[in-house]
Rosetta silent file (secondary structure, phi, psi, omega in degrees, C-alpha in Angstrom):
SEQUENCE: XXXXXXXXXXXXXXXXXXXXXXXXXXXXXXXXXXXXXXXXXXXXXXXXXXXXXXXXXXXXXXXXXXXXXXXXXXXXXXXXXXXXXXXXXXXXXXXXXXXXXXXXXXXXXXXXXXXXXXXXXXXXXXXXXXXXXXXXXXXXXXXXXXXXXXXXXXXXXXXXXXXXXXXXXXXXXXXXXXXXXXXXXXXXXXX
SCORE:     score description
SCORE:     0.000 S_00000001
   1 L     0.000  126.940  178.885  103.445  120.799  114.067 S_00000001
   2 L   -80.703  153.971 -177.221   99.952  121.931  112.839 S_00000001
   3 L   -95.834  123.562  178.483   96.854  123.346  115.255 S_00000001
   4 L  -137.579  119.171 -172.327   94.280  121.076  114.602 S_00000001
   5 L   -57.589  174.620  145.052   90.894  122.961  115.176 S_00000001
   6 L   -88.550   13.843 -176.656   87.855  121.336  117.254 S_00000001
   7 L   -90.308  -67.651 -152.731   85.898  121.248  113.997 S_00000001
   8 H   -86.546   -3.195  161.300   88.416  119.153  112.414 S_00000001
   9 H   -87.621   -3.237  161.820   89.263  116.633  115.431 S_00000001
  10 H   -59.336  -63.589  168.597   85.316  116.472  115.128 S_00000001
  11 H   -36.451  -74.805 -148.791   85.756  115.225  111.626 S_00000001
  12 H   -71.395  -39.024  152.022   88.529  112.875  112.167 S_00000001
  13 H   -22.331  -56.143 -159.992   85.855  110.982  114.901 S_00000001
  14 H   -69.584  -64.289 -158.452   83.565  110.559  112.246 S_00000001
  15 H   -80.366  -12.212  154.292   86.120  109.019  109.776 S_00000001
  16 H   -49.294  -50.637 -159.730   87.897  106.842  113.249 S_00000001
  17 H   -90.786   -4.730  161.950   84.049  105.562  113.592 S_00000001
  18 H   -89.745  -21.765  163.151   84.043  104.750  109.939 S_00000001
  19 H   -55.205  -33.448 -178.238   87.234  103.084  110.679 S_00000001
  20 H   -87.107  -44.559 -175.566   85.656  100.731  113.471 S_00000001
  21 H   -59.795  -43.608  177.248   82.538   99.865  111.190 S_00000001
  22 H   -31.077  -47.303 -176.603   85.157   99.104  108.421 S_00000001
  23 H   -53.838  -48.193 -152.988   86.710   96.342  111.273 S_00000001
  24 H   -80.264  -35.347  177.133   83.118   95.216  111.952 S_00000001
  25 L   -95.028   12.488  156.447   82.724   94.435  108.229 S_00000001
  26 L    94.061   -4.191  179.585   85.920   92.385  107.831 S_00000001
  27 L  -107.371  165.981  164.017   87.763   95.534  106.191 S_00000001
  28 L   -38.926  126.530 -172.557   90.890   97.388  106.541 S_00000001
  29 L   -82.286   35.410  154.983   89.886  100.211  109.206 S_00000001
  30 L   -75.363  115.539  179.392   90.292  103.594  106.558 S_00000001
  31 L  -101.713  176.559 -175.000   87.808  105.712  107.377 S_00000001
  32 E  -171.975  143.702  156.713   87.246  108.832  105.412 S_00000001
  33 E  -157.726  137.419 -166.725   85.283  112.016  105.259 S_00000001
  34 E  -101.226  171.757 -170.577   85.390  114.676  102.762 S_00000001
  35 L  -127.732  139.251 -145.159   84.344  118.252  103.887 S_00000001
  36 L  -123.874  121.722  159.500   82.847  121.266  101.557 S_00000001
  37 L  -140.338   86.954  172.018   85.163  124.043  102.254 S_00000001
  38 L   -89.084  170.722 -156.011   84.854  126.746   99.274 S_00000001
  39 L   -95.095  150.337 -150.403   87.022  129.779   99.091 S_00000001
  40 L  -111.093    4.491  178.859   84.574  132.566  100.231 S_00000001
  41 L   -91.309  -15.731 -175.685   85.972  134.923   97.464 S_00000001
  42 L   -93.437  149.284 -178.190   84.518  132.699   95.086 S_00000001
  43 L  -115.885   78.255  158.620   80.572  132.823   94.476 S_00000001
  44 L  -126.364  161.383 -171.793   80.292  128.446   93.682 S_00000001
  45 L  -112.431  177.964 -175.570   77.833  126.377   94.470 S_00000001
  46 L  -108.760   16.571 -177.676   78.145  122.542   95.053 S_00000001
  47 L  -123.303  156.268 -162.855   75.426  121.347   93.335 S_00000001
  48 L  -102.281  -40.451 -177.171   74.680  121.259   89.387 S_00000001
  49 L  -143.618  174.391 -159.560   70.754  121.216   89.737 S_00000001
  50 L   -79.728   -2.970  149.702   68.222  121.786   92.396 S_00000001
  51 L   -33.009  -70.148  177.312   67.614  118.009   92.586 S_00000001
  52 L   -62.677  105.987  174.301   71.228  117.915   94.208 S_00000001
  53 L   -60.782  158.129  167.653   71.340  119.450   97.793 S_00000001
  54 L   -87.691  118.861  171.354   73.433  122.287   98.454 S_00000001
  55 L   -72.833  120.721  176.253   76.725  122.089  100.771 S_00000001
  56 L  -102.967  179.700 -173.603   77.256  125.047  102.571 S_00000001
  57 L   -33.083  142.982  128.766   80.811  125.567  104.296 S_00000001
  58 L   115.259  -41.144 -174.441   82.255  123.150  106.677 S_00000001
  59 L   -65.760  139.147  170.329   79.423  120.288  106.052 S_00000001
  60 L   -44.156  137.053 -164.529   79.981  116.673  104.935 S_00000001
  61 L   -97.895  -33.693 -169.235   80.207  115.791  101.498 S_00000001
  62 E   161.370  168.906 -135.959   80.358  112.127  102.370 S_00000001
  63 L   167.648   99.526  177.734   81.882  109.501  104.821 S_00000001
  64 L  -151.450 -168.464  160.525   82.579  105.737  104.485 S_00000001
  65 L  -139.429 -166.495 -157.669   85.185  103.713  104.499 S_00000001
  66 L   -47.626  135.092 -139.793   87.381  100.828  103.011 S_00000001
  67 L  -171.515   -7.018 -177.792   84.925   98.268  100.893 S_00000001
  68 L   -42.839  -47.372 -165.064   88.215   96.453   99.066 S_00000001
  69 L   -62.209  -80.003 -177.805   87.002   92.964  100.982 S_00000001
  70 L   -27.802  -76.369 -165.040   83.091   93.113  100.527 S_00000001
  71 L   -81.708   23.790 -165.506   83.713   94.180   96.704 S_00000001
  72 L     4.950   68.001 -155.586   86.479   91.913   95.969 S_00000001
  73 L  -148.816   83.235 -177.807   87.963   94.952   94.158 S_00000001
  74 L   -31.711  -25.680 -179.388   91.791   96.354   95.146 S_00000001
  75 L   -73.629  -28.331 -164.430   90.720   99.754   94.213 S_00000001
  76 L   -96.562   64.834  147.721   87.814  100.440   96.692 S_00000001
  77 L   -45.064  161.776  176.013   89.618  102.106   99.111 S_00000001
  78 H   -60.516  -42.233  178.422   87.899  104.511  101.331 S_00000001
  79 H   -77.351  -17.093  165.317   88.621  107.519   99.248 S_00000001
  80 H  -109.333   30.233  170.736   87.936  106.637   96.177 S_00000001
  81 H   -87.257  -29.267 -169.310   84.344  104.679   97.443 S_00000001
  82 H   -70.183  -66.829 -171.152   83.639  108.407   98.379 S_00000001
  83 H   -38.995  -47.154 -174.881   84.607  109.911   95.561 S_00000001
  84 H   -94.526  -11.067  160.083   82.167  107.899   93.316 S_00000001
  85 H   -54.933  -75.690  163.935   79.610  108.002   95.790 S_00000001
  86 H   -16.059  -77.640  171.346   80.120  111.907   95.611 S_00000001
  87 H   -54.845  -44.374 -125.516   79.494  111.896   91.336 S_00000001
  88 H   -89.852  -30.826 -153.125   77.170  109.361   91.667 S_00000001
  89 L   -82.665   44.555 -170.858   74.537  111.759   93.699 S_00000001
  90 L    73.898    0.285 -172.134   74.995  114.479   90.874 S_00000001
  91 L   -81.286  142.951 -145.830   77.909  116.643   92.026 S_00000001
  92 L  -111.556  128.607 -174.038   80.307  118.045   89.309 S_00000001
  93 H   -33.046  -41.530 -161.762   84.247  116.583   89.448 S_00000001
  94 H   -58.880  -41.278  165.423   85.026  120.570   90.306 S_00000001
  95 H   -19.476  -58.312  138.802   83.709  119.950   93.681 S_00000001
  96 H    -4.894  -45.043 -173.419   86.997  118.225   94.999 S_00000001
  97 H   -50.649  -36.198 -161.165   88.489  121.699   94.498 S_00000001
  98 H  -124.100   74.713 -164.949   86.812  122.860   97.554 S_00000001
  99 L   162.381  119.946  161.425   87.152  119.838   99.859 S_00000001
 100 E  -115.526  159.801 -135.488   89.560  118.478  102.359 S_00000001
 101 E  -121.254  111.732  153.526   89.767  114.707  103.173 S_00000001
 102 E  -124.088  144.416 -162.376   90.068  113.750  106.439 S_00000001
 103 E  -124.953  133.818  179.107   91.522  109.754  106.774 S_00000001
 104 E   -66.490  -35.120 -166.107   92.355  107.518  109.175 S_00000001
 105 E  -142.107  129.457 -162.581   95.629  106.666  107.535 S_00000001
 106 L   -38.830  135.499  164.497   98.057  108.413  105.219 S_00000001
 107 L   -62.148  123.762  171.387   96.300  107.716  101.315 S_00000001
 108 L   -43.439 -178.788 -177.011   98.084  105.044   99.641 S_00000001
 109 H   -75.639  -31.754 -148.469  100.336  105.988   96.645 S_00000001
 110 H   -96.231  -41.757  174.142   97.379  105.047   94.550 S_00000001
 111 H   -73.730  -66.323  149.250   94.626  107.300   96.184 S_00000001
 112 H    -4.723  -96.195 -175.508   96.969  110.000   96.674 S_00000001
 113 H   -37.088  -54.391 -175.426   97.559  110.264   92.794 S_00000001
 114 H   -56.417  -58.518 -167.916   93.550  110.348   92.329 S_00000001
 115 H   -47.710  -31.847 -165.649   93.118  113.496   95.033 S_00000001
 116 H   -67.374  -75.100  179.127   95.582  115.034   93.035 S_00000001
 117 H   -27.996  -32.603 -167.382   94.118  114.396   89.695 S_00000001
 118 H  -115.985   33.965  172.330   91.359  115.139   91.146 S_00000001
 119 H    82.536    3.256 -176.939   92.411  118.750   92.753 S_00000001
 120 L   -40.164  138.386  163.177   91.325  118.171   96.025 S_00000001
 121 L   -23.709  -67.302  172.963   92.010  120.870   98.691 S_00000001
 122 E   174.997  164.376 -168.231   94.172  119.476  101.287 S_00000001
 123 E  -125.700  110.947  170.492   94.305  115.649  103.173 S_00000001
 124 E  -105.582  115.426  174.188   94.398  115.426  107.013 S_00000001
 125 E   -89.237  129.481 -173.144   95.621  112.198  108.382 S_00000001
 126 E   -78.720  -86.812 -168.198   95.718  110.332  111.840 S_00000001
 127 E   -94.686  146.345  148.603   98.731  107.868  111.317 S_00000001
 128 L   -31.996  177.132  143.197  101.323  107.126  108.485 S_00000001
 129 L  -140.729  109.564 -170.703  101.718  104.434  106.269 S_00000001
 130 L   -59.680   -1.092 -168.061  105.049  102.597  106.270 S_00000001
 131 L  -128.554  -53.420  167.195  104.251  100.322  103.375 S_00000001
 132 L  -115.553   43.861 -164.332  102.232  102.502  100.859 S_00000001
 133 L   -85.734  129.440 -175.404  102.190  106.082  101.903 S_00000001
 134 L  -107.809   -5.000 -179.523  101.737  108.381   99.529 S_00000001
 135 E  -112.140   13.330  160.989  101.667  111.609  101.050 S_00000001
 136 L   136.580   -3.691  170.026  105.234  111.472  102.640 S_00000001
 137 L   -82.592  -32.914 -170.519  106.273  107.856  104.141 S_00000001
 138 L  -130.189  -53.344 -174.162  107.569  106.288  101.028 S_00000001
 139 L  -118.539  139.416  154.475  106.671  108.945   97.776 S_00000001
 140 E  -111.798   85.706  166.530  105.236  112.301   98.454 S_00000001
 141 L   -18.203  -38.114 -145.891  102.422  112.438   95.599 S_00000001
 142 L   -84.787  -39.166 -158.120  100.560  115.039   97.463 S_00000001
 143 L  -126.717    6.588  178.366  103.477  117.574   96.486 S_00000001
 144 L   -53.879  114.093 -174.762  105.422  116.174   93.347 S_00000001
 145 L   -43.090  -37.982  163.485  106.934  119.134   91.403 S_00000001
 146 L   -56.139  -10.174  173.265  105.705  117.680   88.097 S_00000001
 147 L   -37.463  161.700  135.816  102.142  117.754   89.404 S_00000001
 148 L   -82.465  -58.052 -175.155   99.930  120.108   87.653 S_00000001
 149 L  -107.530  111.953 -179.922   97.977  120.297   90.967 S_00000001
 150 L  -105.183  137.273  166.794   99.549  119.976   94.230 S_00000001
 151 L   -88.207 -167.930  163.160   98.205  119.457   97.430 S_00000001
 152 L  -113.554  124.883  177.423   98.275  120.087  101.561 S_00000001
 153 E  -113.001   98.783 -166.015   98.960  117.259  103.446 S_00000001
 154 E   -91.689  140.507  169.760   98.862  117.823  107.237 S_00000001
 155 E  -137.377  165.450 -127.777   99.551  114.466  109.730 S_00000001
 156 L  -178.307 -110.385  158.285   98.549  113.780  112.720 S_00000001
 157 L   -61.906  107.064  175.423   95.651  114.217  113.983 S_00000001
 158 L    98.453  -19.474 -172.715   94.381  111.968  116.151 S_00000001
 159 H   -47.891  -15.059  173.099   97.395  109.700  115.195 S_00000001
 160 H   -96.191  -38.639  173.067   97.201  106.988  118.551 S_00000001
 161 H   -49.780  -29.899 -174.413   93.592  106.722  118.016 S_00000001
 162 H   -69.155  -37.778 -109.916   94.398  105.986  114.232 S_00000001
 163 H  -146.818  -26.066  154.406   97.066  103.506  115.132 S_00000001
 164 H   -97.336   29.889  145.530   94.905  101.105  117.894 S_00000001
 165 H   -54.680  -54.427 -176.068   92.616  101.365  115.519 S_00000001
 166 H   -85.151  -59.124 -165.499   94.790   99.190  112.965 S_00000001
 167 H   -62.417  -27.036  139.861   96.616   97.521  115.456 S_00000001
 168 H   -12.412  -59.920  171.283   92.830   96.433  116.970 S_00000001
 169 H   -62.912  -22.946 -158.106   92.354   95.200  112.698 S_00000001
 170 H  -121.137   -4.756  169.140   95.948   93.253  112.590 S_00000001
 171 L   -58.985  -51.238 -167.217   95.280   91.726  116.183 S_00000001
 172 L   -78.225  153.833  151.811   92.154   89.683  114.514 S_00000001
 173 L   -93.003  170.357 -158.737   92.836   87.341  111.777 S_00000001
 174 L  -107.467   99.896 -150.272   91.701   88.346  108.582 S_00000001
 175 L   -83.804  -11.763 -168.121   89.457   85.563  106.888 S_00000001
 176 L   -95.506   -8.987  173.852   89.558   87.527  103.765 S_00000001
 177 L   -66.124  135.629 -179.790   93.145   87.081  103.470 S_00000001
 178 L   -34.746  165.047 -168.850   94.731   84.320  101.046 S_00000001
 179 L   -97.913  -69.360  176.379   94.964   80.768  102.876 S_00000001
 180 L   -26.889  -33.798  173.293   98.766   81.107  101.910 S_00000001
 181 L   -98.169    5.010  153.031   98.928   84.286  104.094 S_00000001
 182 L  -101.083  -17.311  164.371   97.171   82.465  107.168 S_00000001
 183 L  -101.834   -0.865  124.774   99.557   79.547  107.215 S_00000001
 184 L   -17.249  -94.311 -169.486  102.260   82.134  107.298 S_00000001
 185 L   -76.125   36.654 -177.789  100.957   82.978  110.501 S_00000001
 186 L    23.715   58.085 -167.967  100.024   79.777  111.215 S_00000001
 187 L  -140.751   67.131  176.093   96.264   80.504  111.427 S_00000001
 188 L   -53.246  152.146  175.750   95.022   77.984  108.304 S_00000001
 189 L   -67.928  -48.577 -177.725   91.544   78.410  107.449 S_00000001
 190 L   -79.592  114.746 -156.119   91.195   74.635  108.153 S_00000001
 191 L  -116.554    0.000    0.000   90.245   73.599  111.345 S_00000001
């Protein structure tokens, strides 16, 4: 079982409370925050020009969450809304290198493969994910021997707050969900 700092059950607040706005907007509660943590043997900086603020250790790189609903878009998970959020304000791919992820929920199989790809640091998690987990419930991505880059995936933290979080999201019905998957559950759009 890993020692989870107070710095980093600080973090995992912030990406829980991006988890609740996620709810409040109609999305899947993944919350996310990446973290600047370079290797102190190294002299890099995280910015390409003086335009671009500078991260020093320990500070937020960014922090959102899940945006799939809003952006009718399967892809815009929390981690990779970050991610391009991240490039978009000028920061160089290499960045990732020196940054761990902390998530409300294990990174799908599909996000997973992008931290890898894109070298990321290490992934902290509150709860699994029984249905797409990519970091050890169903494949673990994070650590595949064929990788070029493999990652650390600690879980966890924070894990009952993570988990009435969701159950809080799967409680509600979900309006954004197909009308075939509310008369499942007998909760038809038409009333």
């Amino acid at each position: 079982m890993v020692e989870f700092t107070a710095e980093e059950i600080n973090f995992m607040k912030i990406a829980l409370a991006e988890g609740q706005i996620a709810i409040e907007e109609g999305e899947v509660p993944v919350g996310v925050v990446f973290v600047y943590r370079p290797d102190p043997l190294k002299n890099t900086a995280c910015s390409i020009d003086s335009s671009v603020p500078f991260f020093g250790p320990g500070e937020i790189l960014g922090k959102g969450h899940n945006r799939t609903n809003a952006t009718k878009n399967g892809t815009r998970h929390a981690e990779l809304v970050i991610v391009d959020e991240i490039l978009a304000r000028g920061h160089p791919p290499s960045v990732f290198q020196e940054c761990d992820v902390y998530v409300t929920c294990e990174p799908c199989i599909m996000c997973a493969g992008a931290l890898s790809l894109l070298k990321i640091r290490r992934v902290v998690f509150g709860c699994k994910n029984d249905r797409f987990g990519g970091c050890g419930s169903i494949l673990s991505v994070h650590g595949a021997p064929h990788l070029r880059h493999r990652y650390v995936a600690d879980a966890g933290l924070m894990e009952n707050e993570a988990i009435r979080l969701f159950k809080s999201f799967y409680a509600r019905e979900n309006r954004q969900a197909p009308d075939t998957k509310r008369r499942k559950k007998g909760l038809s759009a038409v009333t």
